[in-house]
Amino acid sequence: MSYDVEKPDEQWRKELAPAEYAVLREAATEPAFTGEYTDTKTEGVYSCRACGAELFTSTTKFESHCGWPSFFDPKDTDAVELIEDRSHGMVRTEVRCARCGSHLGHVFKGEGYPTPTDQRYCINSISLRLEPERG
Ligand SMILES: [Zn+2]
């Protein structure tokens, strides 16, 4: 798999803070209820913190009470890449930025949330950067 934005590992290490690097490039998960966007209701666009690609918008963010920012749909279907993840003894679907391949979180289906897609994109705050809408 090749991405539009590819950088050597040492470059990512320079550009990202250690906690950002751990999640975006090593697929770590930030602790629940600690991320800066968990309960954010500000309107705007959430971009990839590694490459700036627009990934999610506030219009599909919903309150899942799971401890991480949750969206029922990406901004564009091809903004994210979905990959089967069999780590930690579970089968999950990993969500990555389609432009730079950085880890964002996981997507879960069929949990019964009252959203149009019945999907929950469970995304680390630290993988995102919110651009508030000017208005
Ligand atoms: Zn990216």
mmCIF file of N, CA and C and ligand atoms in Angstrom:
data_model
loop_
_atom_site.group_PDB
_atom_site.id
_atom_site.type_symbol
_atom_site.label_atom_id
_atom_site.label_comp_id
_atom_site.label_asym_id
_atom_site.label_seq_id
_atom_site.Cartn_x
_atom_site.Cartn_y
_atom_site.Cartn_z
ATOM 1 N N MET A 1 0.860 -1.199 0.000
ATOM 2 C CA MET A 1 0.000 0.000 0.000
ATOM 3 C C MET A 1 0.886 1.236 0.000
ATOM 4 N N SER A 2 0.635 2.131 -0.936
ATOM 5 C CA SER A 2 1.390 3.383 -0.897
ATOM 6 C C SER A 2 0.422 4.549 -0.742
ATOM 7 N N TYR A 3 0.897 5.581 -0.107
ATOM 8 C CA TYR A 3 0.061 6.734 0.214
ATOM 9 C C TYR A 3 0.592 7.978 -0.495
ATOM 10 N N ASP A 4 -0.286 8.955 -0.706
ATOM 11 C CA ASP A 4 0.137 10.210 -1.330
ATOM 12 C C ASP A 4 1.201 10.912 -0.486
ATOM 13 N N VAL A 5 1.017 10.842 0.831
ATOM 14 C CA VAL A 5 1.997 11.431 1.738
ATOM 15 C C VAL A 5 2.749 10.297 2.422
ATOM 16 N N GLU A 6 4.031 10.165 2.094
ATOM 17 C CA GLU A 6 4.855 9.155 2.755
ATOM 18 C C GLU A 6 6.129 9.822 3.231
ATOM 19 N N LYS A 7 6.506 9.554 4.462
ATOM 20 C CA LYS A 7 7.710 10.147 5.021
ATOM 21 C C LYS A 7 8.465 9.076 5.773
ATOM 22 N N PRO A 8 9.798 9.206 5.789
ATOM 23 C CA PRO A 8 10.553 8.257 6.609
ATOM 24 C C PRO A 8 10.171 8.420 8.077
ATOM 25 N N ASP A 9 10.313 7.336 8.783
ATOM 26 C CA ASP A 9 9.919 7.306 10.176
ATOM 27 C C ASP A 9 10.543 8.437 10.998
ATOM 28 N N GLU A 10 11.822 8.728 10.756
ATOM 29 C CA GLU A 10 12.482 9.760 11.575
ATOM 30 C C GLU A 10 11.887 11.146 11.310
ATOM 31 N N GLN A 11 11.344 11.325 10.092
ATOM 32 C CA GLN A 11 10.678 12.588 9.777
ATOM 33 C C GLN A 11 9.382 12.740 10.595
ATOM 34 N N TRP A 12 8.591 11.658 10.611
ATOM 35 C CA TRP A 12 7.368 11.694 11.432
ATOM 36 C C TRP A 12 7.718 11.966 12.888
ATOM 37 N N ARG A 13 8.765 11.348 13.376
ATOM 38 C CA ARG A 13 9.159 11.544 14.777
ATOM 39 C C ARG A 13 9.500 12.993 15.062
ATOM 40 N N LYS A 14 10.080 13.670 14.081
ATOM 41 C CA LYS A 14 10.425 15.082 14.261
ATOM 42 C C LYS A 14 9.191 15.965 14.233
ATOM 43 N N GLU A 15 8.247 15.624 13.351
ATOM 44 C CA GLU A 15 7.101 16.510 13.138
ATOM 45 C C GLU A 15 6.006 16.333 14.182
ATOM 46 N N LEU A 16 5.932 15.153 14.782
ATOM 47 C CA LEU A 16 4.843 14.869 15.708
ATOM 48 C C LEU A 16 5.355 14.840 17.144
ATOM 49 N N ALA A 17 4.493 15.260 18.069
ATOM 50 C CA ALA A 17 4.824 15.102 19.485
ATOM 51 C C ALA A 17 4.838 13.605 19.803
ATOM 52 N N PRO A 18 5.568 13.199 20.852
ATOM 53 C CA PRO A 18 5.656 11.757 21.153
ATOM 54 C C PRO A 18 4.286 11.083 21.298
ATOM 55 N N ALA A 19 3.346 11.742 21.947
ATOM 56 C CA ALA A 19 2.019 11.132 22.131
ATOM 57 C C ALA A 19 1.274 11.036 20.793
ATOM 58 N N GLU A 20 1.459 12.026 19.937
ATOM 59 C CA GLU A 20 0.855 11.986 18.596
ATOM 60 C C GLU A 20 1.472 10.859 17.769
ATOM 61 N N TYR A 21 2.783 10.756 17.846
ATOM 62 C CA TYR A 21 3.489 9.710 17.099
ATOM 63 C C TYR A 21 3.017 8.323 17.530
ATOM 64 N N ALA A 22 2.857 8.123 18.823
ATOM 65 C CA ALA A 22 2.480 6.804 19.349
ATOM 66 C C ALA A 22 1.125 6.359 18.786
ATOM 67 N N VAL A 23 0.184 7.288 18.670
ATOM 68 C CA VAL A 23 -1.139 6.926 18.161
ATOM 69 C C VAL A 23 -1.128 6.869 16.636
ATOM 70 N N LEU A 24 -0.683 7.939 15.999
ATOM 71 C CA LEU A 24 -0.768 8.043 14.540
ATOM 72 C C LEU A 24 0.115 7.021 13.830
ATOM 73 N N ARG A 25 1.315 6.810 14.321
ATOM 74 C CA ARG A 25 2.271 5.974 13.590
ATOM 75 C C ARG A 25 2.468 4.602 14.214
ATOM 76 N N GLU A 26 2.046 4.426 15.471
ATOM 77 C CA GLU A 26 2.228 3.123 16.126
ATOM 78 C C GLU A 26 0.906 2.533 16.589
ATOM 79 N N ALA A 27 -0.210 3.174 16.204
ATOM 80 C CA ALA A 27 -1.549 2.645 16.466
ATOM 81 C C ALA A 27 -1.849 2.451 17.946
ATOM 82 N N ALA A 28 -1.257 3.295 18.790
ATOM 83 C CA ALA A 28 -1.639 3.281 20.205
ATOM 84 C C ALA A 28 -3.033 3.904 20.336
ATOM 85 N N THR A 29 -3.639 3.750 21.496
ATOM 86 C CA THR A 29 -4.950 4.343 21.753
ATOM 87 C C THR A 29 -4.827 5.294 22.939
ATOM 88 N N GLU A 30 -5.347 6.510 22.771
ATOM 89 C CA GLU A 30 -5.307 7.428 23.908
ATOM 90 C C GLU A 30 -6.295 6.935 24.967
ATOM 91 N N PRO A 31 -6.016 7.179 26.243
ATOM 92 C CA PRO A 31 -6.934 6.723 27.290
ATOM 93 C C PRO A 31 -8.330 7.320 27.107
ATOM 94 N N ALA A 32 -9.363 6.536 27.402
ATOM 95 C CA ALA A 32 -10.743 6.999 27.264
ATOM 96 C C ALA A 32 -10.976 8.254 28.098
ATOM 97 N N PHE A 33 -11.830 9.098 27.616
ATOM 98 C CA PHE A 33 -12.283 10.314 28.313
ATOM 99 C C PHE A 33 -11.163 11.308 28.588
ATOM 100 N N THR A 34 -10.044 11.211 27.876
ATOM 101 C CA THR A 34 -8.961 12.163 28.098
ATOM 102 C C THR A 34 -8.723 13.052 26.882
ATOM 103 N N GLY A 35 -9.205 12.668 25.727
ATOM 104 C CA GLY A 35 -8.900 13.393 24.503
ATOM 105 C C GLY A 35 -9.593 14.753 24.472
ATOM 106 N N GLU A 36 -8.960 15.696 23.768
ATOM 107 C CA GLU A 36 -9.486 17.061 23.790
ATOM 108 C C GLU A 36 -10.798 17.221 23.025
ATOM 109 N N TYR A 37 -11.163 16.275 22.157
ATOM 110 C CA TYR A 37 -12.377 16.444 21.350
ATOM 111 C C TYR A 37 -13.514 15.488 21.744
ATOM 112 N N THR A 38 -13.342 14.757 22.843
ATOM 113 C CA THR A 38 -14.343 13.752 23.213
ATOM 114 C C THR A 38 -15.747 14.348 23.261
ATOM 115 N N ASP A 39 -15.903 15.467 23.942
ATOM 116 C CA ASP A 39 -17.235 16.061 24.115
ATOM 117 C C ASP A 39 -17.424 17.347 23.317
ATOM 118 N N THR A 40 -16.521 17.617 22.411
ATOM 119 C CA THR A 40 -16.578 18.870 21.655
ATOM 120 C C THR A 40 -17.812 18.925 20.758
ATOM 121 N N LYS A 41 -18.503 20.066 20.814
ATOM 122 C CA LYS A 41 -19.659 20.247 19.932
ATOM 123 C C LYS A 41 -19.428 21.389 18.940
ATOM 124 N N THR A 42 -18.249 21.959 18.969
ATOM 125 C CA THR A 42 -17.906 23.038 18.054
ATOM 126 C C THR A 42 -18.108 22.589 16.607
ATOM 127 N N GLU A 43 -18.707 23.462 15.796
ATOM 128 C CA GLU A 43 -18.906 23.095 14.396
ATOM 129 C C GLU A 43 -17.628 23.325 13.601
ATOM 130 N N GLY A 44 -17.310 22.391 12.743
ATOM 131 C CA GLY A 44 -16.120 22.545 11.929
ATOM 132 C C GLY A 44 -15.702 21.239 11.308
ATOM 133 N N VAL A 45 -14.473 21.245 10.792
ATOM 134 C CA VAL A 45 -13.939 20.088 10.080
ATOM 135 C C VAL A 45 -12.758 19.527 10.859
ATOM 136 N N TYR A 46 -12.740 18.214 11.001
ATOM 137 C CA TYR A 46 -11.641 17.519 11.662
ATOM 138 C C TYR A 46 -10.681 16.984 10.605
ATOM 139 N N SER A 47 -9.418 17.431 10.722
ATOM 140 C CA SER A 47 -8.401 17.007 9.760
ATOM 141 C C SER A 47 -7.400 16.066 10.415
ATOM 142 N N CYS A 48 -6.687 15.344 9.583
ATOM 143 C CA CYS A 48 -5.626 14.458 10.055
ATOM 144 C C CYS A 48 -4.508 15.291 10.676
ATOM 145 N N ARG A 49 -4.099 14.970 11.887
ATOM 146 C CA ARG A 49 -3.058 15.754 12.545
ATOM 147 C C ARG A 49 -1.685 15.497 11.914
ATOM 148 N N ALA A 50 -1.550 14.412 11.183
ATOM 149 C CA ALA A 50 -0.264 14.115 10.557
ATOM 150 C C ALA A 50 -0.107 14.812 9.208
ATOM 151 N N CYS A 51 -1.170 14.837 8.378
ATOM 152 C CA CYS A 51 -1.007 15.360 7.014
ATOM 153 C C CYS A 51 -1.997 16.449 6.647
ATOM 154 N N GLY A 52 -3.008 16.689 7.479
ATOM 155 C CA GLY A 52 -3.946 17.775 7.212
ATOM 156 C C GLY A 52 -5.129 17.410 6.326
ATOM 157 N N ALA A 53 -5.236 16.166 5.889
ATOM 158 C CA ALA A 53 -6.376 15.757 5.057
ATOM 159 C C ALA A 53 -7.670 15.905 5.858
ATOM 160 N N GLU A 54 -8.730 16.376 5.214
ATOM 161 C CA GLU A 54 -10.016 16.529 5.896
ATOM 162 C C GLU A 54 -10.692 15.164 6.025
ATOM 163 N N LEU A 55 -11.029 14.784 7.259
ATOM 164 C CA LEU A 55 -11.480 13.411 7.518
ATOM 165 C C LEU A 55 -12.924 13.327 7.996
ATOM 166 N N PHE A 56 -13.292 14.171 8.945
ATOM 167 C CA PHE A 56 -14.632 14.109 9.532
ATOM 168 C C PHE A 56 -15.161 15.530 9.711
ATOM 169 N N THR A 57 -16.487 15.662 9.859
ATOM 170 C CA THR A 57 -17.055 16.967 10.161
ATOM 171 C C THR A 57 -17.925 16.859 11.408
ATOM 172 N N SER A 58 -18.175 18.022 12.010
ATOM 173 C CA SER A 58 -18.986 18.048 13.232
ATOM 174 C C SER A 58 -20.414 17.579 12.960
ATOM 175 N N THR A 59 -20.860 17.605 11.709
ATOM 176 C CA THR A 59 -22.247 17.224 11.413
ATOM 177 C C THR A 59 -22.479 15.722 11.576
ATOM 178 N N THR A 60 -21.431 14.904 11.567
ATOM 179 C CA THR A 60 -21.621 13.466 11.774
ATOM 180 C C THR A 60 -21.070 13.011 13.124
ATOM 181 N N LYS A 61 -20.700 13.971 13.978
ATOM 182 C CA LYS A 61 -20.217 13.622 15.331
ATOM 183 C C LYS A 61 -21.425 13.390 16.226
ATOM 184 N N PHE A 62 -21.382 12.378 17.034
ATOM 185 C CA PHE A 62 -22.501 12.130 17.945
ATOM 186 C C PHE A 62 -21.999 11.681 19.314
ATOM 187 N N GLU A 63 -22.883 11.761 20.301
ATOM 188 C CA GLU A 63 -22.500 11.405 21.661
ATOM 189 C C GLU A 63 -22.650 9.908 21.862
ATOM 190 N N SER A 64 -21.521 9.218 21.907
ATOM 191 C CA SER A 64 -21.563 7.767 22.069
ATOM 192 C C SER A 64 -21.298 7.361 23.516
ATOM 193 N N HIS A 65 -20.783 8.308 24.315
ATOM 194 C CA HIS A 65 -20.415 8.050 25.714
ATOM 195 C C HIS A 65 -19.372 6.946 25.841
ATOM 196 N N CYS A 66 -18.580 6.738 24.788
ATOM 197 C CA CYS A 66 -17.573 5.673 24.840
ATOM 198 C C CYS A 66 -16.216 6.214 25.266
ATOM 199 N N GLY A 67 -16.069 7.536 25.326
ATOM 200 C CA GLY A 67 -14.803 8.094 25.787
ATOM 201 C C GLY A 67 -13.891 8.618 24.705
ATOM 202 N N TRP A 68 -14.323 8.452 23.448
ATOM 203 C CA TRP A 68 -13.551 8.993 22.328
ATOM 204 C C TRP A 68 -14.505 9.720 21.386
ATOM 205 N N PRO A 69 -13.995 10.666 20.621
ATOM 206 C CA PRO A 69 -14.851 11.302 19.616
ATOM 207 C C PRO A 69 -15.432 10.243 18.685
ATOM 208 N N SER A 70 -16.730 10.331 18.414
ATOM 209 C CA SER A 70 -17.405 9.316 17.604
ATOM 210 C C SER A 70 -18.153 9.983 16.463
ATOM 211 N N PHE A 71 -18.006 9.400 15.290
ATOM 212 C CA PHE A 71 -18.647 9.921 14.083
ATOM 213 C C PHE A 71 -19.396 8.771 13.423
ATOM 214 N N PHE A 72 -20.536 9.077 12.790
ATOM 215 C CA PHE A 72 -21.242 7.981 12.122
ATOM 216 C C PHE A 72 -20.883 7.858 10.651
ATOM 217 N N ASP A 73 -20.054 8.751 10.150
ATOM 218 C CA ASP A 73 -19.633 8.695 8.750
ATOM 219 C C ASP A 73 -18.390 9.567 8.572
ATOM 220 N N PRO A 74 -17.461 9.174 7.685
ATOM 221 C CA PRO A 74 -16.362 10.101 7.365
ATOM 222 C C PRO A 74 -16.864 11.224 6.460
ATOM 223 N N LYS A 75 -16.041 12.260 6.315
ATOM 224 C CA LYS A 75 -16.417 13.394 5.456
ATOM 225 C C LYS A 75 -16.616 12.912 4.029
ATOM 226 N N ASP A 76 -15.678 12.132 3.532
ATOM 227 C CA ASP A 76 -15.815 11.474 2.227
ATOM 228 C C ASP A 76 -15.424 10.023 2.417
ATOM 229 N N THR A 77 -16.111 9.140 1.706
ATOM 230 C CA THR A 77 -15.845 7.716 1.868
ATOM 231 C C THR A 77 -14.380 7.398 1.633
ATOM 232 N N ASP A 78 -13.770 8.071 0.660
ATOM 233 C CA ASP A 78 -12.379 7.719 0.346
ATOM 234 C C ASP A 78 -11.367 8.533 1.152
ATOM 235 N N ALA A 79 -11.833 9.285 2.150
ATOM 236 C CA ALA A 79 -10.900 10.010 3.017
ATOM 237 C C ALA A 79 -10.208 9.067 3.991
ATOM 238 N N VAL A 80 -10.874 7.940 4.286
ATOM 239 C CA VAL A 80 -10.296 6.987 5.234
ATOM 240 C C VAL A 80 -10.110 5.625 4.563
ATOM 241 N N GLU A 81 -9.216 4.865 5.130
ATOM 242 C CA GLU A 81 -8.940 3.512 4.661
ATOM 243 C C GLU A 81 -9.302 2.555 5.796
ATOM 244 N N LEU A 82 -10.016 1.482 5.484
ATOM 245 C CA LEU A 82 -10.432 0.522 6.499
ATOM 246 C C LEU A 82 -9.642 -0.771 6.339
ATOM 247 N N ILE A 83 -9.081 -1.247 7.430
ATOM 248 C CA ILE A 83 -8.201 -2.417 7.398
ATOM 249 C C ILE A 83 -8.581 -3.374 8.521
ATOM 250 N N GLU A 84 -8.684 -4.650 8.183
ATOM 251 C CA GLU A 84 -8.988 -5.632 9.235
ATOM 252 C C GLU A 84 -7.832 -5.704 10.227
ATOM 253 N N ASP A 85 -8.165 -5.639 11.496
ATOM 254 C CA ASP A 85 -7.178 -5.602 12.573
ATOM 255 C C ASP A 85 -7.444 -6.775 13.510
ATOM 256 N N ARG A 86 -6.498 -7.737 13.545
ATOM 257 C CA ARG A 86 -6.671 -8.914 14.397
ATOM 258 C C ARG A 86 -5.803 -8.848 15.641
ATOM 259 N N SER A 87 -5.351 -7.649 16.015
ATOM 260 C CA SER A 87 -4.516 -7.543 17.211
ATOM 261 C C SER A 87 -5.355 -7.671 18.470
ATOM 262 N N HIS A 88 -4.706 -7.926 19.591
ATOM 263 C CA HIS A 88 -5.352 -8.019 20.914
ATOM 264 C C HIS A 88 -6.457 -9.075 20.955
ATOM 265 N N GLY A 89 -6.344 -10.128 20.124
ATOM 266 C CA GLY A 89 -7.298 -11.221 20.194
ATOM 267 C C GLY A 89 -8.702 -10.881 19.751
ATOM 268 N N MET A 90 -8.846 -9.789 19.000
ATOM 269 C CA MET A 90 -10.168 -9.377 18.521
ATOM 270 C C MET A 90 -10.082 -9.163 17.014
ATOM 271 N N VAL A 91 -11.224 -9.239 16.359
ATOM 272 C CA VAL A 91 -11.267 -8.833 14.961
ATOM 273 C C VAL A 91 -11.974 -7.488 14.917
ATOM 274 N N ARG A 92 -11.228 -6.461 14.587
ATOM 275 C CA ARG A 92 -11.801 -5.119 14.519
ATOM 276 C C ARG A 92 -11.450 -4.511 13.155
ATOM 277 N N THR A 93 -12.039 -3.387 12.866
ATOM 278 C CA THR A 93 -11.717 -2.692 11.631
ATOM 279 C C THR A 93 -10.989 -1.405 11.975
ATOM 280 N N GLU A 94 -9.724 -1.365 11.578
ATOM 281 C CA GLU A 94 -8.915 -0.180 11.835
ATOM 282 C C GLU A 94 -9.254 0.913 10.828
ATOM 283 N N VAL A 95 -9.246 2.157 11.288
ATOM 284 C CA VAL A 95 -9.466 3.307 10.415
ATOM 285 C C VAL A 95 -8.156 4.067 10.287
ATOM 286 N N ARG A 96 -7.722 4.250 9.032
ATOM 287 C CA ARG A 96 -6.503 5.022 8.787
ATOM 288 C C ARG A 96 -6.809 6.180 7.854
ATOM 289 N N CYS A 97 -5.970 7.197 7.923
ATOM 290 C CA CYS A 97 -6.046 8.295 6.966
ATOM 291 C C CYS A 97 -5.638 7.745 5.602
ATOM 292 N N ALA A 98 -6.488 7.962 4.582
ATOM 293 C CA ALA A 98 -6.200 7.401 3.262
ATOM 294 C C ALA A 98 -5.063 8.150 2.577
ATOM 295 N N ARG A 99 -4.727 9.345 3.073
ATOM 296 C CA ARG A 99 -3.686 10.132 2.412
ATOM 297 C C ARG A 99 -2.295 9.811 2.941
ATOM 298 N N CYS A 100 -2.174 9.555 4.247
ATOM 299 C CA CYS A 100 -0.834 9.326 4.802
ATOM 300 C C CYS A 100 -0.716 8.004 5.552
ATOM 301 N N GLY A 101 -1.820 7.272 5.681
ATOM 302 C CA GLY A 101 -1.754 5.959 6.317
ATOM 303 C C GLY A 101 -1.666 5.996 7.826
ATOM 304 N N SER A 102 -1.830 7.176 8.421
ATOM 305 C CA SER A 102 -1.733 7.254 9.881
ATOM 306 C C SER A 102 -2.958 6.628 10.544
ATOM 307 N N HIS A 103 -2.739 6.046 11.706
ATOM 308 C CA HIS A 103 -3.812 5.393 12.464
ATOM 309 C C HIS A 103 -4.732 6.440 13.083
ATOM 310 N N LEU A 104 -6.032 6.227 12.944
ATOM 311 C CA LEU A 104 -7.007 7.155 13.513
ATOM 312 C C LEU A 104 -7.801 6.514 14.649
ATOM 313 N N GLY A 105 -8.208 5.272 14.455
ATOM 314 C CA GLY A 105 -9.017 4.586 15.462
ATOM 315 C C GLY A 105 -9.622 3.342 14.846
ATOM 316 N N HIS A 106 -10.848 2.999 15.280
ATOM 317 C CA HIS A 106 -11.537 1.825 14.747
ATOM 318 C C HIS A 106 -12.975 2.189 14.418
ATOM 319 N N VAL A 107 -13.607 1.376 13.567
ATOM 320 C CA VAL A 107 -15.025 1.581 13.271
ATOM 321 C C VAL A 107 -15.795 0.334 13.693
ATOM 322 N N PHE A 108 -16.926 0.556 14.346
ATOM 323 C CA PHE A 108 -17.784 -0.518 14.842
ATOM 324 C C PHE A 108 -19.162 -0.364 14.218
ATOM 325 N N LYS A 109 -19.807 -1.508 13.968
ATOM 326 C CA LYS A 109 -21.113 -1.511 13.302
ATOM 327 C C LYS A 109 -22.170 -2.158 14.172
ATOM 328 N N GLY A 110 -23.400 -1.801 13.941
ATOM 329 C CA GLY A 110 -24.512 -2.544 14.511
ATOM 330 C C GLY A 110 -24.611 -2.469 16.020
ATOM 331 N N GLU A 111 -24.201 -1.351 16.611
ATOM 332 C CA GLU A 111 -24.276 -1.210 18.064
ATOM 333 C C GLU A 111 -25.605 -0.623 18.520
ATOM 334 N N GLY A 112 -26.423 -0.193 17.560
ATOM 335 C CA GLY A 112 -27.742 0.316 17.898
ATOM 336 C C GLY A 112 -27.806 1.791 18.227
ATOM 337 N N TYR A 113 -26.737 2.535 17.955
ATOM 338 C CA TYR A 113 -26.824 3.989 18.141
ATOM 339 C C TYR A 113 -27.835 4.559 17.149
ATOM 340 N N PRO A 114 -28.612 5.537 17.587
ATOM 341 C CA PRO A 114 -29.637 6.100 16.689
ATOM 342 C C PRO A 114 -29.041 7.066 15.670
ATOM 343 N N THR A 115 -28.220 6.557 14.795
ATOM 344 C CA THR A 115 -27.600 7.383 13.759
ATOM 345 C C THR A 115 -27.979 6.804 12.395
ATOM 346 N N PRO A 116 -27.816 7.570 11.330
ATOM 347 C CA PRO A 116 -28.238 7.102 10.011
ATOM 348 C C PRO A 116 -27.480 5.869 9.506
ATOM 349 N N THR A 117 -26.263 5.634 9.977
ATOM 350 C CA THR A 117 -25.461 4.542 9.408
ATOM 351 C C THR A 117 -25.321 3.333 10.322
ATOM 352 N N ASP A 118 -25.671 3.481 11.592
ATOM 353 C CA ASP A 118 -25.417 2.431 12.588
ATOM 354 C C ASP A 118 -23.938 2.056 12.642
ATOM 355 N N GLN A 119 -23.079 3.033 12.363
ATOM 356 C CA GLN A 119 -21.641 2.827 12.487
ATOM 357 C C GLN A 119 -21.085 3.838 13.481
ATOM 358 N N ARG A 120 -20.036 3.426 14.166
ATOM 359 C CA ARG A 120 -19.361 4.335 15.089
ATOM 360 C C ARG A 120 -17.880 4.369 14.748
ATOM 361 N N TYR A 121 -17.453 5.466 14.134
ATOM 362 C CA TYR A 121 -16.034 5.687 13.919
ATOM 363 C C TYR A 121 -15.488 6.241 15.228
ATOM 364 N N CYS A 122 -14.764 5.400 15.933
ATOM 365 C CA CYS A 122 -14.244 5.709 17.262
ATOM 366 C C CYS A 122 -12.808 6.186 17.065
ATOM 367 N N ILE A 123 -12.618 7.502 17.144
ATOM 368 C CA ILE A 123 -11.375 8.112 16.666
ATOM 369 C C ILE A 123 -10.635 8.796 17.808
ATOM 370 N N ASN A 124 -9.334 8.612 17.871
ATOM 371 C CA ASN A 124 -8.524 9.293 18.887
ATOM 372 C C ASN A 124 -8.506 10.796 18.622
ATOM 373 N N SER A 125 -8.765 11.591 19.673
ATOM 374 C CA SER A 125 -8.684 13.052 19.520
ATOM 375 C C SER A 125 -7.327 13.469 18.983
ATOM 376 N N ILE A 126 -6.305 12.803 19.478
ATOM 377 C CA ILE A 126 -4.934 13.228 19.168
ATOM 378 C C ILE A 126 -4.571 12.963 17.704
ATOM 379 N N SER A 127 -5.385 12.168 17.000
ATOM 380 C CA SER A 127 -5.169 11.946 15.566
ATOM 381 C C SER A 127 -5.783 13.064 14.721
ATOM 382 N N LEU A 128 -6.577 13.899 15.364
ATOM 383 C CA LEU A 128 -7.348 14.905 14.635
ATOM 384 C C LEU A 128 -6.944 16.314 15.020
ATOM 385 N N ARG A 129 -7.301 17.252 14.146
ATOM 386 C CA ARG A 129 -7.199 18.663 14.503
ATOM 387 C C ARG A 129 -8.462 19.335 14.003
ATOM 388 N N LEU A 130 -9.171 20.004 14.906
ATOM 389 C CA LEU A 130 -10.439 20.638 14.549
ATOM 390 C C LEU A 130 -10.209 22.047 14.031
ATOM 391 N N GLU A 131 -10.719 22.303 12.839
ATOM 392 C CA GLU A 131 -10.756 23.664 12.286
ATOM 393 C C GLU A 131 -12.160 24.187 12.516
ATOM 394 N N PRO A 132 -12.361 25.070 13.501
ATOM 395 C CA PRO A 132 -13.727 25.564 13.726
ATOM 396 C C PRO A 132 -14.212 26.343 12.515
ATOM 397 N N GLU A 133 -15.523 26.254 12.287
ATOM 398 C CA GLU A 133 -16.135 26.953 11.174
ATOM 399 C C GLU A 133 -16.081 28.458 11.447
ATOM 400 N N ARG A 134 -15.718 29.212 10.437
ATOM 401 C CA ARG A 134 -15.770 30.663 10.612
ATOM 402 C C ARG A 134 -17.181 31.141 10.345
ATOM 403 N N GLY A 135 -17.684 31.992 11.215
ATOM 404 C CA GLY A 135 -19.037 32.392 10.927
ATOM 405 C C GLY A 135 -19.530 33.532 11.771
HETATM 406 ZN ZN ZN B 1 -3.206 11.857 7.177
#
